[in-house]
Coordinates of C-alpha atoms and ligand atoms in Angstrom, one line a residue:
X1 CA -26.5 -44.5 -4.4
X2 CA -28.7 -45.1 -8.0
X3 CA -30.0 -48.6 -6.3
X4 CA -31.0 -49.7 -10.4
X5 CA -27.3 -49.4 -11.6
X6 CA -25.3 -50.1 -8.7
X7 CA -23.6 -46.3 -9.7
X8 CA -21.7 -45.5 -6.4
X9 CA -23.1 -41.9 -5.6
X10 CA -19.9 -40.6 -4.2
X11 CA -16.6 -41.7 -5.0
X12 CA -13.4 -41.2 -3.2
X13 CA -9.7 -41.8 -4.2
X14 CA -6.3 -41.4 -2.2
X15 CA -4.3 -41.2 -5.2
X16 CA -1.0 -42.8 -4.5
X17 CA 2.4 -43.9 -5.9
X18 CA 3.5 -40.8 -8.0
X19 CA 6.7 -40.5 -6.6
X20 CA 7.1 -45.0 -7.0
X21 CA 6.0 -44.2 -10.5
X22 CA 8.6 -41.3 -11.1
X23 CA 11.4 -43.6 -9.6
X24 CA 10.6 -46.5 -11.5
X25 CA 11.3 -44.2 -14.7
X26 CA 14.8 -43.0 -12.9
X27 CA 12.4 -39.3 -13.1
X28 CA 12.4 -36.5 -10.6
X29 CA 9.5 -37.4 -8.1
X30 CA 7.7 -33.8 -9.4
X31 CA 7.2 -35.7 -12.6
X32 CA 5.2 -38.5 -11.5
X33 CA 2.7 -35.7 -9.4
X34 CA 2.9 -33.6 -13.4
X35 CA 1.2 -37.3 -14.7
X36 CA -0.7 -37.6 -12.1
X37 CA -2.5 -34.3 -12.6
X38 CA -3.2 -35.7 -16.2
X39 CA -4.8 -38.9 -15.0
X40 CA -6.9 -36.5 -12.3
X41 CA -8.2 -34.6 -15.2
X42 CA -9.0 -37.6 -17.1
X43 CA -10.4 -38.9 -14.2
X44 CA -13.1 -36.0 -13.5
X45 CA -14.0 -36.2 -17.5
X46 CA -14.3 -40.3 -16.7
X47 CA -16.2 -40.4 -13.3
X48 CA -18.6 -37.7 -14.4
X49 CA -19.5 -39.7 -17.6
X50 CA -19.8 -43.2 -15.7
X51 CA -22.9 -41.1 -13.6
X52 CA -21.0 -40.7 -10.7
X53 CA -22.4 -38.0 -8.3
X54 CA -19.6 -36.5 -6.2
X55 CA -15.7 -37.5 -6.9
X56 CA -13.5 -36.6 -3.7
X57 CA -9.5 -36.8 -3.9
X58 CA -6.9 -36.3 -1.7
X59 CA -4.2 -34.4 -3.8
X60 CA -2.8 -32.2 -0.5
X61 CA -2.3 -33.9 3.0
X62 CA -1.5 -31.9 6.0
X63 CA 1.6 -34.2 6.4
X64 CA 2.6 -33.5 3.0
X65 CA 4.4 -30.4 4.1
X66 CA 6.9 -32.9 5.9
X67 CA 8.5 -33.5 2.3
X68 CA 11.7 -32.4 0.9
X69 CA 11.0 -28.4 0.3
X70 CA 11.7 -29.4 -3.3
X71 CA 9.1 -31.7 -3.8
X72 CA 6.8 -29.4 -1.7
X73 CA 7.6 -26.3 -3.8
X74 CA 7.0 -28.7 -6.8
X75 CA 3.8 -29.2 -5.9
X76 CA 2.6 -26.1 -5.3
X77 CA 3.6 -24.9 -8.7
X78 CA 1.8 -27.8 -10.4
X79 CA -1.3 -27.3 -8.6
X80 CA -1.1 -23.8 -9.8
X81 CA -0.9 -24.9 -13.0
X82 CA -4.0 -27.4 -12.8
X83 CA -6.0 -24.8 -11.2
X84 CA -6.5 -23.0 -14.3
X85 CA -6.6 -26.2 -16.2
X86 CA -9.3 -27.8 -13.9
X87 CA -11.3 -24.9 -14.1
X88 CA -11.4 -25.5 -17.9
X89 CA -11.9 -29.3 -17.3
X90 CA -14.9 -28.4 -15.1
X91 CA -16.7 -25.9 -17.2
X92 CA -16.6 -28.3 -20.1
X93 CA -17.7 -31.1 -18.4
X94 CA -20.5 -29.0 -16.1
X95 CA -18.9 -30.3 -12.6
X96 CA -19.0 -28.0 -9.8
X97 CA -15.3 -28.0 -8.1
X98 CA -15.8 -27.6 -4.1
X99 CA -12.1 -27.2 -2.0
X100 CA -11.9 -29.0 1.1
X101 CA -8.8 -28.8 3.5
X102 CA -7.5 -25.5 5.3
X103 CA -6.5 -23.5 2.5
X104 CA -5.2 -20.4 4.2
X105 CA -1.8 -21.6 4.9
X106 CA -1.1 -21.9 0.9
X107 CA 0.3 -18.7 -0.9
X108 CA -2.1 -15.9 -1.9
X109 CA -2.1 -16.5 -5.6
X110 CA -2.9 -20.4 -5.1
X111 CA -5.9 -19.0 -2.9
X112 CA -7.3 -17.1 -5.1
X113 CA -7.1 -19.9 -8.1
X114 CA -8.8 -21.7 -5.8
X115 CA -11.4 -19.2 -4.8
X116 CA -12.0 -18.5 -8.0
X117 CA -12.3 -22.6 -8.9
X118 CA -14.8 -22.6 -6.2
X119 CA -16.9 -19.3 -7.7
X120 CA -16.8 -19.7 -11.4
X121 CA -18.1 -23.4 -10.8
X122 CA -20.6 -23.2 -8.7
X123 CA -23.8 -23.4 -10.9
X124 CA -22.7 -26.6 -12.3
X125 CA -24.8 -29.6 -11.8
X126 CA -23.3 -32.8 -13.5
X127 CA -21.1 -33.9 -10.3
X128 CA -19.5 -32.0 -7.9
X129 CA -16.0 -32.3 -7.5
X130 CA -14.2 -32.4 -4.0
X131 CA -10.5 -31.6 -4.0
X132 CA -8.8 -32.0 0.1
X133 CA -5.6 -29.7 0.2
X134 CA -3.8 -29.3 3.0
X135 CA -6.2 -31.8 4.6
X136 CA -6.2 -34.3 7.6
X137 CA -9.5 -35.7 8.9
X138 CA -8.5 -34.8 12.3
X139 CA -7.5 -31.8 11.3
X140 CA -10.6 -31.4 9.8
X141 CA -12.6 -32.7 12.8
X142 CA -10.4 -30.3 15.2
X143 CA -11.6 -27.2 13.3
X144 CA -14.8 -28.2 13.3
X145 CA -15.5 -28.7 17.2
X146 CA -13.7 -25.4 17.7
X147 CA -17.0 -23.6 15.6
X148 CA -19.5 -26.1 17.4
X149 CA -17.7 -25.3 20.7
X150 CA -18.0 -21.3 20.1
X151 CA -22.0 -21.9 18.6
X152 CA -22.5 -23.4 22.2
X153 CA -20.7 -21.1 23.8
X154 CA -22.6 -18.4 21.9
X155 CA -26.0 -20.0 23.0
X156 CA -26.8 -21.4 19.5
X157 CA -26.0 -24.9 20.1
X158 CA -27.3 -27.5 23.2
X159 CA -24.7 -29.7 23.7
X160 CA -27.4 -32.2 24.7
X161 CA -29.0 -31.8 21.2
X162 CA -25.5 -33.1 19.4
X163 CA -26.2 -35.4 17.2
X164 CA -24.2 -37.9 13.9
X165 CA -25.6 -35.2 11.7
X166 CA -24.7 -32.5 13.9
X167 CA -21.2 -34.0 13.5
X168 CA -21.2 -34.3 10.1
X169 CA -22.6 -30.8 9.6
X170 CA -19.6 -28.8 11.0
X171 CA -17.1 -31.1 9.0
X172 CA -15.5 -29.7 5.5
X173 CA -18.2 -32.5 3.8
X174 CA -21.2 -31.0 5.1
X175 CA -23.3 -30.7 2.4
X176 CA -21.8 -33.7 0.8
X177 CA -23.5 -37.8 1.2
X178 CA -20.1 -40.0 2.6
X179 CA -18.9 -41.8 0.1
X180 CA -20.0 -45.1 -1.0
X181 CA -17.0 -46.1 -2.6
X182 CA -13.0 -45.5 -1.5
X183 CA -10.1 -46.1 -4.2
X184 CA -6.4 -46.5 -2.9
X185 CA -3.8 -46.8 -5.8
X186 CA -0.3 -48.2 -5.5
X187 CA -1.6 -51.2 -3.5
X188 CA -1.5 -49.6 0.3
X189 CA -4.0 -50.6 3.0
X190 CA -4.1 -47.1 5.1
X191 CA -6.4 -44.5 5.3
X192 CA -4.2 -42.2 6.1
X193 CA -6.2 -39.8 7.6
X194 CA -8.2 -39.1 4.7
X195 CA -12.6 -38.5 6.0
X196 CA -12.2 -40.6 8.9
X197 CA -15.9 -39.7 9.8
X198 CA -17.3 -40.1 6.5
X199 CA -15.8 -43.1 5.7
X200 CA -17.6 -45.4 8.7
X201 CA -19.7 -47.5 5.8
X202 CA -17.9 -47.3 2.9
X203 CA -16.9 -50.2 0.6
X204 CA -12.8 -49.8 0.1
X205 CA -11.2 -50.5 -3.4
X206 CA -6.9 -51.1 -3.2
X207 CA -5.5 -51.4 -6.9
X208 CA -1.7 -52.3 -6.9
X209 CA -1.4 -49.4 -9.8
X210 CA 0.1 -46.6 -9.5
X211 CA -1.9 -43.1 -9.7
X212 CA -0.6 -41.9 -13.3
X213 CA -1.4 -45.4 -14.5
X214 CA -4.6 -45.4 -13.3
X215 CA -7.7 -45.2 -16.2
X216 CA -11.4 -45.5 -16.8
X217 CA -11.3 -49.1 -17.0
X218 CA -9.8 -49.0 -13.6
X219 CA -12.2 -46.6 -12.3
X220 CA -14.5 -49.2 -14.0
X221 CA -13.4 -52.1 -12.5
X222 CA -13.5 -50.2 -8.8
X223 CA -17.2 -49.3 -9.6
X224 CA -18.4 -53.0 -10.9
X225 CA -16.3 -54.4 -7.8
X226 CA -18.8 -52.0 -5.8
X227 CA -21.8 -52.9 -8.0
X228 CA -21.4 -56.8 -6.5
X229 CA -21.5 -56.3 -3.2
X230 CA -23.5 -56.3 -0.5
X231 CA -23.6 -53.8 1.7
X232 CA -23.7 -53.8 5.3
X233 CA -24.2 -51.0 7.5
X234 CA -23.8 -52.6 11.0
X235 CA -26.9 -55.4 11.3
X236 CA -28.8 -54.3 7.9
X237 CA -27.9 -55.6 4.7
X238 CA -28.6 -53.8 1.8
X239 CA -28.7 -55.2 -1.7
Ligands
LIG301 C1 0.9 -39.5 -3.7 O1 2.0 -40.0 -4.3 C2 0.4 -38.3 -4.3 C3 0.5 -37.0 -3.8 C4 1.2 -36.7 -2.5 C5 0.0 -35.9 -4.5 C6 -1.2 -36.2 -5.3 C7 -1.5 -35.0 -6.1 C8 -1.9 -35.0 -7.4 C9 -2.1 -36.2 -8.3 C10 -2.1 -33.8 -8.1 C11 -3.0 -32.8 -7.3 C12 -3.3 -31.7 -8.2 C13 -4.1 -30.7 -7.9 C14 -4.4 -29.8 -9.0 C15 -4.8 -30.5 -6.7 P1 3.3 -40.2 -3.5 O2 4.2 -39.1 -3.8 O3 3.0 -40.4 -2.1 O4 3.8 -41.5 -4.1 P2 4.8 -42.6 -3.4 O5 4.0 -43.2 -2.3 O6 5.0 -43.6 -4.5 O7 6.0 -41.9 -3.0

């Protein structure tokens, strides 16, 4: 965190209430996720010009699949779509786009957008952008103690020698800092399985907006609500 500004480093959003936003219009739910791709793209341009470091968002959950195979198939093509967009959005704006979530169970084509999100981006140096598709923290924790089981199995690991950052370092995040800051649109107070590990210290934002009519001064507000506080992490208190 830039201690001088009060600049959360990392920021992370569950972007919610597309579908409440859609209905509220009498619109197909797939057009409230169409505006909320907008506002996401606006939203990288916006975070990496306030000085944020990392922006992480939870477009994909794993319990997404449960939804009507309309709304699913919706999506799908949408984030098709943005991929190619996003990869424009991130070249302009010199963000590095990093995928976290289990991306194998998505069609071939989508995987390779998103490889190829991944590769073209990955010299950038303004902010790095995290998107979690088909991602569940415990989903995410699951695959990551099957790798440190087989390292320990394999010799490479003492289970003695686990520690917090041995943890952290088999999780989708690893090279990341845990956010600072967490944003929940549409007025919900649930994590809903979004980086349950990474999330232990950090300062949680709820707006009662909706995702597509979410902004920069929004995004401001969330950041200046962060810049007042003071932080504890368990007994220490940091200003
Ligand atoms: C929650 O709204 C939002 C989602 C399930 C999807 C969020 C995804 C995007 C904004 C776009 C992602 C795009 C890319 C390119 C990765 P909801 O449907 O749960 O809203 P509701 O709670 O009002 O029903």
């Amino acid at each position: 965190m830039d201690e001088q500004k009060k600049i959360p480093r990392h920021v992370a959003i569950i972007m919610d209430g597309n579908g409440r936003w859609a209905e509220r219009r009498k619109l197909p739910r797939k057009m409230g996720h169409a505006e909320g791709c907008k506002v996401l793209e606006q939203t990288v341009r916006d975070a990496a010009d306030l000085g944020i470091d990392y922006l992480t968002v939870y477009a994909f959950s794993t319990e997404n699949w449960k939804r009507s195979e309309e709304e699913v198939s919706a999506l799908m093509v949408l984030m098709g779509f943005y991929i190619k967009k996003l990869l424009k959005v991130a070249e302009e704006e010199n963000v590095r786009v990093k995928i976290i979530g289990e991306r194998s169970r998505f069609a071939p084509d989508l995987v390779k957008g998103l490889n190829k999100l991944e590769y073209e981006t990955r010299n950038n140096t303004r902010m790095v952008f995290a998107i979690a598709i088909n991602y569940g923290a415990r989903d995410e924790m699951r695959r990551g103690m099957i790798r440190m089981a087989e390292d320990v199995k394999a010799g490479k690991l003492e289970p003695t020698a686990i520690t917090e950052q041995t943890i952290g370092s088999y999780l989708d995040t690893a090279d990341m800092p845990d956010p600072d800051l967490l944003i929940r649109t549409s007025g919900e107070l649930r994590l809903s399985n979004f980086l349950l590990w990474q999330l232990a210290y950090t300062e949680i934002y709820v707006t009662d907006d909706l995702w597509p009519d979410f902004n920069k001064e929004e995004l401001q507000k969330a950041v200046d609500s962060f810049g007042k506080r003071e932080r504890r992490y368990g007994g220490r208190l940091t200003k």
